[in-house]
CSV table of C-alpha atoms in Angstrom, one decimal:
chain,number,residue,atom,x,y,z
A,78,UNK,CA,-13.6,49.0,-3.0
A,79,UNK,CA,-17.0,46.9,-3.2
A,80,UNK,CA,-17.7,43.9,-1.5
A,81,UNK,CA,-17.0,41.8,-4.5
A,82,UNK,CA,-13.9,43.0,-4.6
A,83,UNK,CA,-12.9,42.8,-1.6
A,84,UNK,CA,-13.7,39.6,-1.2
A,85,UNK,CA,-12.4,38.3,-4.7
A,86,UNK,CA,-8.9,40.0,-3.5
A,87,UNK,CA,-9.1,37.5,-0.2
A,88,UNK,CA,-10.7,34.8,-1.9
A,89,UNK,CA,-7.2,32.7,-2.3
A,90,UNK,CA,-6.4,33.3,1.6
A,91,UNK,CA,-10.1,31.7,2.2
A,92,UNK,CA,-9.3,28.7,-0.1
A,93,UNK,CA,-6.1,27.8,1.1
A,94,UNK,CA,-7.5,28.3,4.6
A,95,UNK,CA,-10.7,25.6,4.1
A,96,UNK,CA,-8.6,23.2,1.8
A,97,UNK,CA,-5.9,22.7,4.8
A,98,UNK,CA,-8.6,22.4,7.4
A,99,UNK,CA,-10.6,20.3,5.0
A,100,UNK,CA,-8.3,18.0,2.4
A,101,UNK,CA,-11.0,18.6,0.0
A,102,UNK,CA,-11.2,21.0,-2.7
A,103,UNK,CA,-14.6,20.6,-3.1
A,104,UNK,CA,-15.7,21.0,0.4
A,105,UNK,CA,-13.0,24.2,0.2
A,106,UNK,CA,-14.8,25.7,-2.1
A,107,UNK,CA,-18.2,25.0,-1.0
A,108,UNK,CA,-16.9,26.7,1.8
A,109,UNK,CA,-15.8,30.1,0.2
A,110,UNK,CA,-19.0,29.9,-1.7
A,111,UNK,CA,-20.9,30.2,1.7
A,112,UNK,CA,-18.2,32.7,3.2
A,113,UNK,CA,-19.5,35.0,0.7
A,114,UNK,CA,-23.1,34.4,0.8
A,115,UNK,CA,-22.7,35.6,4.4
A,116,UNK,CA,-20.8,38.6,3.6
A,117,UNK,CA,-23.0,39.7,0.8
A,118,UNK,CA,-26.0,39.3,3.0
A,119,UNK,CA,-24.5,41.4,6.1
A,120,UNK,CA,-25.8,44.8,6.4
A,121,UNK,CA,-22.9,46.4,7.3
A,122,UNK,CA,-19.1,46.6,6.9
A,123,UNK,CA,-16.9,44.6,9.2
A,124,UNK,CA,-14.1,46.3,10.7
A,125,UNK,CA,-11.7,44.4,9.0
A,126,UNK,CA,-13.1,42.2,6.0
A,127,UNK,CA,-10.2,39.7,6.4
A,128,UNK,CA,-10.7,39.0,9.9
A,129,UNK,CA,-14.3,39.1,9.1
A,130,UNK,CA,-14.1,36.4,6.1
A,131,UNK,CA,-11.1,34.2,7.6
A,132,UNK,CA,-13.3,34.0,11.1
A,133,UNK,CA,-16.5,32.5,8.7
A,134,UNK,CA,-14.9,30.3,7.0
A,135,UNK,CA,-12.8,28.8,9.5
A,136,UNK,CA,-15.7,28.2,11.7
A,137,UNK,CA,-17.4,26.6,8.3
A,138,UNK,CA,-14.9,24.3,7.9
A,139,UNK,CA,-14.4,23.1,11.3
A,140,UNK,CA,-18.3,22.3,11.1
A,141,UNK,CA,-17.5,20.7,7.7
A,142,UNK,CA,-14.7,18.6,9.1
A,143,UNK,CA,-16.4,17.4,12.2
A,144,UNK,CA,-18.7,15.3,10.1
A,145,UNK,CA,-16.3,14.7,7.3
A,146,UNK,CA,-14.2,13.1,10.3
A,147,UNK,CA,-17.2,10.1,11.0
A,148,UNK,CA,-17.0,9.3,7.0
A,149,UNK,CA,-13.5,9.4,6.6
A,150,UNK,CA,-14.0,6.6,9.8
A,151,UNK,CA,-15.7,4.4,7.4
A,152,UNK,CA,-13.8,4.9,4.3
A,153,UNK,CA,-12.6,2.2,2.1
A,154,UNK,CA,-8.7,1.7,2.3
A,155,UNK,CA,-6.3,5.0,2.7
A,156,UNK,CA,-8.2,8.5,3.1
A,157,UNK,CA,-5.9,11.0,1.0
A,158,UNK,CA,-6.5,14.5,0.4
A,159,UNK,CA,-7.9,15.4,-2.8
A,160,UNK,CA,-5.1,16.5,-5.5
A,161,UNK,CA,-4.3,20.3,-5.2
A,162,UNK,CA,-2.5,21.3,-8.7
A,163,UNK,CA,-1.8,24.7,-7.7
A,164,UNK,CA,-2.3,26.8,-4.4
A,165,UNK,CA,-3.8,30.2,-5.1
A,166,UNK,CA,-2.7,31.6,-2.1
A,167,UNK,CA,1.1,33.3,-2.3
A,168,UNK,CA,2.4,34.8,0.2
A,169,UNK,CA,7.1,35.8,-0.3
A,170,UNK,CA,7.3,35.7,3.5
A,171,UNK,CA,5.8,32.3,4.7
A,172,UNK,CA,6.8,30.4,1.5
A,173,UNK,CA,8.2,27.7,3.0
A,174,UNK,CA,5.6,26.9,5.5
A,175,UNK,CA,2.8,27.6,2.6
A,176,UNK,CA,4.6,24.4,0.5
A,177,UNK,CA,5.1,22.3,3.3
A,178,UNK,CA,1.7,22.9,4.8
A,179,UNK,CA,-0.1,21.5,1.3
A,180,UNK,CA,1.7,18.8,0.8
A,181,UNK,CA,-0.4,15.2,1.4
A,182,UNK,CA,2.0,14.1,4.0
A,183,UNK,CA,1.4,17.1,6.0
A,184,UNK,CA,-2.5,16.9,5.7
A,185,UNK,CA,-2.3,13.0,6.5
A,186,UNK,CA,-0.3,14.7,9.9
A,187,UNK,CA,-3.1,16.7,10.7
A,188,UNK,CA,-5.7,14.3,10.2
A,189,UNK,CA,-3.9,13.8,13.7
A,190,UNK,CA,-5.4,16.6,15.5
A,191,UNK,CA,-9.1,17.7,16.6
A,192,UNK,CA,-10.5,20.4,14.2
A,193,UNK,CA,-9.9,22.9,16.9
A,194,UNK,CA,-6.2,22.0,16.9
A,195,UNK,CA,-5.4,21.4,13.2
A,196,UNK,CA,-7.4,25.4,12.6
A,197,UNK,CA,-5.4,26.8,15.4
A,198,UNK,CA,-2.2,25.6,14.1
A,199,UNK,CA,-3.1,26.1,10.7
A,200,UNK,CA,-3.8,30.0,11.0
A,201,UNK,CA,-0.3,30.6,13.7
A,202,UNK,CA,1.6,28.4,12.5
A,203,UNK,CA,0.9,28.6,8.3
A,204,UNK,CA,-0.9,32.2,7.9
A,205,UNK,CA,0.8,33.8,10.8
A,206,UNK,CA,-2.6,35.2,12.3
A,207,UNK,CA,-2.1,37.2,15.7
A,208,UNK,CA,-4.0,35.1,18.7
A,209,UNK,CA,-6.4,37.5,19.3
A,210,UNK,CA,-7.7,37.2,15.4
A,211,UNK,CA,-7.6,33.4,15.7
A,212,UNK,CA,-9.4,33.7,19.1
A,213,UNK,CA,-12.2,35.0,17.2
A,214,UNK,CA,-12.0,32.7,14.2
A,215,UNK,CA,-13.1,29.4,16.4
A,216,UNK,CA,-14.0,31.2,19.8
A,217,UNK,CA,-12.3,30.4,22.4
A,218,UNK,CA,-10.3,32.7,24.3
A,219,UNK,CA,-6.7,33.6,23.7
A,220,UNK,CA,-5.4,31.2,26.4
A,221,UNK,CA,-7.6,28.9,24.9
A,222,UNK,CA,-6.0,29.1,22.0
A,223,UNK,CA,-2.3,28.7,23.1
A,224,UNK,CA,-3.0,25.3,24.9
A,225,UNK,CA,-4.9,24.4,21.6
A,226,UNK,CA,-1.1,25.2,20.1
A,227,UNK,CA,0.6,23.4,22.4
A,228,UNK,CA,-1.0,20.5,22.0
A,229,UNK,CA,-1.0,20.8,18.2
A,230,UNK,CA,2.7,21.3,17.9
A,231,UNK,CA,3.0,18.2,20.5
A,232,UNK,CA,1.1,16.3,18.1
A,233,UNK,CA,2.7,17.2,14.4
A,234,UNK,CA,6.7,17.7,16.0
A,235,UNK,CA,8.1,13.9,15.8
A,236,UNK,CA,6.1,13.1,12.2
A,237,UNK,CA,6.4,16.7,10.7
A,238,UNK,CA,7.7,16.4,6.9
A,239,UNK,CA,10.9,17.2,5.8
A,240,UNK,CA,11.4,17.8,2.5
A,241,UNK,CA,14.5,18.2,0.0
A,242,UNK,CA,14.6,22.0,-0.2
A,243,UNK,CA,15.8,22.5,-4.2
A,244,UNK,CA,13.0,22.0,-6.5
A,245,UNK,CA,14.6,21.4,-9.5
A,246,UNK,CA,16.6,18.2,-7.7
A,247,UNK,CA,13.2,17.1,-7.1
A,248,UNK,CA,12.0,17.5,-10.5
A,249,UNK,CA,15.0,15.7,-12.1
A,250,UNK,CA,14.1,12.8,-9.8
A,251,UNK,CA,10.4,12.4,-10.5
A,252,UNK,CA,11.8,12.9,-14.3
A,253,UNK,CA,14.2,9.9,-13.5
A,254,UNK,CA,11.6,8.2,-12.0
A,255,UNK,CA,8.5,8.3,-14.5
A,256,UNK,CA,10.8,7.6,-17.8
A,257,UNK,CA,11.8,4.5,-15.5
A,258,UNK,CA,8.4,3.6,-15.3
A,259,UNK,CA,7.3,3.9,-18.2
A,260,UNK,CA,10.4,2.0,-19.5
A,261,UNK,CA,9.9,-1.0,-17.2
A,262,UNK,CA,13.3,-0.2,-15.7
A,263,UNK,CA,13.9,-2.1,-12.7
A,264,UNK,CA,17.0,-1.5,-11.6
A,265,UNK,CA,17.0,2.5,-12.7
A,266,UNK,CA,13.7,2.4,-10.4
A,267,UNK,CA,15.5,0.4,-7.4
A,268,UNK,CA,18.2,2.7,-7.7
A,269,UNK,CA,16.2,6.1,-7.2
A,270,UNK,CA,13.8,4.5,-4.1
A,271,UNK,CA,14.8,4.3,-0.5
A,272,UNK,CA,15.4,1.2,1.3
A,273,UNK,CA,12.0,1.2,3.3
A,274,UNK,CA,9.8,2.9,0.6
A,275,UNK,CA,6.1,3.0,0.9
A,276,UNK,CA,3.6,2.6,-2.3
A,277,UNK,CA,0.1,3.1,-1.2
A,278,UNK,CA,-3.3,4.2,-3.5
A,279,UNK,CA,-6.4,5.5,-2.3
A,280,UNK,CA,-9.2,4.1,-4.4
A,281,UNK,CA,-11.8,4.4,-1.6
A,282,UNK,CA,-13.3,1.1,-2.6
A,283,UNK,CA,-14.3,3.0,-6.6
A,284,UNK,CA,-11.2,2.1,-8.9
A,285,UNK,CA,-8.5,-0.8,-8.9
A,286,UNK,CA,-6.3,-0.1,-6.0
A,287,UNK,CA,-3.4,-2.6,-4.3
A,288,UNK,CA,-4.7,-4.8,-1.7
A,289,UNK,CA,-2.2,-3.4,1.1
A,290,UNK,CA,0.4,-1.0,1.4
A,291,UNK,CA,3.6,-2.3,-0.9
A,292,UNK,CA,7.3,-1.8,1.4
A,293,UNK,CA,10.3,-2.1,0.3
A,294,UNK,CA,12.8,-0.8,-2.8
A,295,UNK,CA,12.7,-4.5,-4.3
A,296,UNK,CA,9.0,-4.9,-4.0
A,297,UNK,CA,7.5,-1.5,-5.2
A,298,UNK,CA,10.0,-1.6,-8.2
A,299,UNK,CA,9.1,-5.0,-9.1
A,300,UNK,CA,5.0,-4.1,-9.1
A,301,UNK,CA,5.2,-0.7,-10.2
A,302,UNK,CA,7.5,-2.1,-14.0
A,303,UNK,CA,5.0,-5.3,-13.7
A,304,UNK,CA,1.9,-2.8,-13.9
A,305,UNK,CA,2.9,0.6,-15.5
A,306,UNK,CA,4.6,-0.1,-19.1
A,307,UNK,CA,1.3,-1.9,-20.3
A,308,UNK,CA,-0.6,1.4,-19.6
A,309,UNK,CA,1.7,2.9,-22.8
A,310,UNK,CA,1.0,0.2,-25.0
A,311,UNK,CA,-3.2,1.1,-24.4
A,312,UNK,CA,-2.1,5.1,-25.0
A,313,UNK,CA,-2.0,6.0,-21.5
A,314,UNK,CA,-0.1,8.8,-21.1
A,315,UNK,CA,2.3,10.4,-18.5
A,316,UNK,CA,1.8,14.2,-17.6
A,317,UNK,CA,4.7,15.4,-15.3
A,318,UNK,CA,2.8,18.0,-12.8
A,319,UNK,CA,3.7,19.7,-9.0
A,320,UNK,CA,1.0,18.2,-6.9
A,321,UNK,CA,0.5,19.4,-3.8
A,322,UNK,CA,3.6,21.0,-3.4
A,323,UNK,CA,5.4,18.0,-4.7
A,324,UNK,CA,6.7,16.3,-7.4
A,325,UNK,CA,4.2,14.2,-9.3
A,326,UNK,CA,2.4,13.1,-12.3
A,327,UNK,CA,-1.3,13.0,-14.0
A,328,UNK,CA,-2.1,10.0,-16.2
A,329,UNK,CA,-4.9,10.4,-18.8
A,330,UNK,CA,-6.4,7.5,-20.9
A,331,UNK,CA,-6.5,7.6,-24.7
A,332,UNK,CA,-9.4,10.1,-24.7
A,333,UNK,CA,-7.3,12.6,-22.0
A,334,UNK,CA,-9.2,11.4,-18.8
A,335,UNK,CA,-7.8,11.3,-15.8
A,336,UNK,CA,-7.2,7.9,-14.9
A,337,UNK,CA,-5.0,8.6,-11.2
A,338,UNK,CA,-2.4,11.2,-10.1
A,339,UNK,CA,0.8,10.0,-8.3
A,340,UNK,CA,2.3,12.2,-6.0
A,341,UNK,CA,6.4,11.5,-4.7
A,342,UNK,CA,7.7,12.1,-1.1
A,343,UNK,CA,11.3,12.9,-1.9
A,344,UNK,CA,14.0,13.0,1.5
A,345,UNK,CA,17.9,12.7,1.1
A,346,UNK,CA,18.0,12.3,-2.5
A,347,UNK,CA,15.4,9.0,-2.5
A,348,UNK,CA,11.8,8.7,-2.7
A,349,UNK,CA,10.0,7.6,0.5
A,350,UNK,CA,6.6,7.4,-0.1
A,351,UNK,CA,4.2,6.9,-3.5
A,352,UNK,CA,0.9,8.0,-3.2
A,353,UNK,CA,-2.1,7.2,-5.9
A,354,UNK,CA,-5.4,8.7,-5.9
A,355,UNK,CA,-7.5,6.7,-7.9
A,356,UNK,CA,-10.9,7.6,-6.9
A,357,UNK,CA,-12.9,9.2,-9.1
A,358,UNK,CA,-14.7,11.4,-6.6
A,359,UNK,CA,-11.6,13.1,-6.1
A,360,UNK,CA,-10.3,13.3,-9.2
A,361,UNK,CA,-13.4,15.1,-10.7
A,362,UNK,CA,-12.2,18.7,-10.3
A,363,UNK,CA,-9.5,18.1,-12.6
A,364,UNK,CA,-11.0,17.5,-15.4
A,365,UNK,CA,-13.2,14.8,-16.8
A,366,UNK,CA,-12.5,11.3,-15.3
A,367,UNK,CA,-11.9,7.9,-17.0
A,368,UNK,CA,-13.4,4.7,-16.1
A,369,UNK,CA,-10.3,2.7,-14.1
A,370,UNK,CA,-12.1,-0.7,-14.4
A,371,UNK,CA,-11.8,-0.5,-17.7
A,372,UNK,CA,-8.4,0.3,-18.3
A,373,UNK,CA,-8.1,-2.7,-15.8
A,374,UNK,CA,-9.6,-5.2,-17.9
A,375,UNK,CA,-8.3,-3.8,-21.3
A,376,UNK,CA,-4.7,-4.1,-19.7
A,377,UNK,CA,-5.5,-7.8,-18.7
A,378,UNK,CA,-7.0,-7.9,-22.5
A,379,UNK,CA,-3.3,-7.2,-23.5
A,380,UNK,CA,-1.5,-10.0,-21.3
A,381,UNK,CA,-3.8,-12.6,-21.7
A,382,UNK,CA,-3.2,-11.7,-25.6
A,383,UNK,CA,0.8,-11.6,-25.3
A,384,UNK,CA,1.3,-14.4,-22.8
């Protein structure tokens, strides 16, 4: 097998690796790129390419997130990770822990612990990696490593995420859900939110965004039918789509750009939490990227018109 296949056979493990350490798919793949560059310049064969390729770009990432950390500090409103439509890495055996692990409110939970903690947990915990190959990957020593673990697990235990397990339950909610948005349906919105529900965007000071987080079943249905049916009546449209690992949605303007993606945290039947990404940086892997301020201000266009 050549190197570029070899490494195009890992290249999914890599990804998912870097994009759980990182919450960016840019920086993920940046990343990767690098992982190769490396491996294409070596002059000879690692023992064992995937210990070889997981221990580079672990230790890239780590690097990456250490300075990410210091601008995420200064961000404008809620950091989320960037959208993930699909994960490239499969694996039968740890597909549970592979959804879970991808999902935003599991990232947001690692954002909890040091870069050395969220890769050590990452590669036990998620990609089942012996101690002695994780050793390697950010070197420190197997004992090391444990404590590392220990502390990790001390760290994501009380918040970890629990999701409804069926899929399809899921996906008849969000279904529920966006037609009641889109219809402007209170009370068929109230009905499918929990009590204490949490509607937050991440427009990192670059698109309209809500000026705090919005709690409470009254109070999110209220906004959310105040805000959403006008987007229809200026031909923005509604594309159901599992992000993250969750249910969710893409909206795209008249012209198909993405305007935001909405992403549900569904527990017991009721959704939790809301999540928006709205800034364009992060929405630019997916496609091109409309301009929110002005589907603000054509929206406002429309009230002031029908007032």
């Amino acid at each position: 097998m050549s190197k570029v296949e070899e490494f195009e056979e890992l290249r999914p493990l890599l990804f998912s690796i870097a994009y759980r350490i990182l919450g960016s798919v840019g920086e993920a793949e940046d990343a990767v790129q690098e992982t190769w560059i490396r491996f294409d310049g070596s002059s000879t064969r690692p023992a064992s390419t995937k210990a070889f390729l997981s221990t580079t770009v672990t230790r890239l990432s780590i690097d990456v997130l250490r300075s990410a950390r210091v601008r995420r500090e200064e961000y404008v409103g809620p950091w989320f990770p960037e959208p993930l439509l699909s994960d490239p890495y499969q694996d039968p055996a740890r597909s549970a822990e592979l959804a879970d692990s991808v999902s935003m409110a599991a990232l947001l939970l690692l954002e909890r612990l040091s870069p050395l903690e969220r890769a050590v947990f990452l590669l036990r915990e998620v990609f089942a990696f012996d101690f002695r190959d994780i050793a390697e990957a950010v070197d420190r020593s197997e004992a090391a490593c444990r404590q590392l673990l220990v502390r990790a697990r001390r760290h994501m235990h009380d918040g970890r995420p629990r999701f409804t397990a069926d899929r399809r339950d899921r996906r008849e909610l969000a279904t529920r859900f966006f037609d009641a948005l889109q219809n402007g349906d209170v009370g068929g919105l109230r009905s499918l939110l929990a009590s204490d529900v949490q509607l937050v965007g991440d427009g990192g000071g670059k698109a309209p965004n809500f000026a705090r987080t919005i709690v409470g079943a009254d109070n999110v249905s209220r906004l959310l039918c105040a805000a959403f049916p006008a987007l229809t009546r200026i031909d923005v449209t509604c594309e159901p789509h599992e992000i993250n690992g969750q249910p969710g949605a893409i909206y795209r303007d008249r012209d198909g750009r993405i305007l935001q993606t909405v992403v549900l945290d569904v527990l017991d039947g009721r959704i939790q939490t809301i999540r928006a990404v709205l800034n364009p940086d992060k929405l630019a892997h997916l496609g091109p990227v409309a301009d929110a301020w002005a589907v603000t201000r054509e929206v406002q266009r429309l009230r002031r018109r029908t007032d």
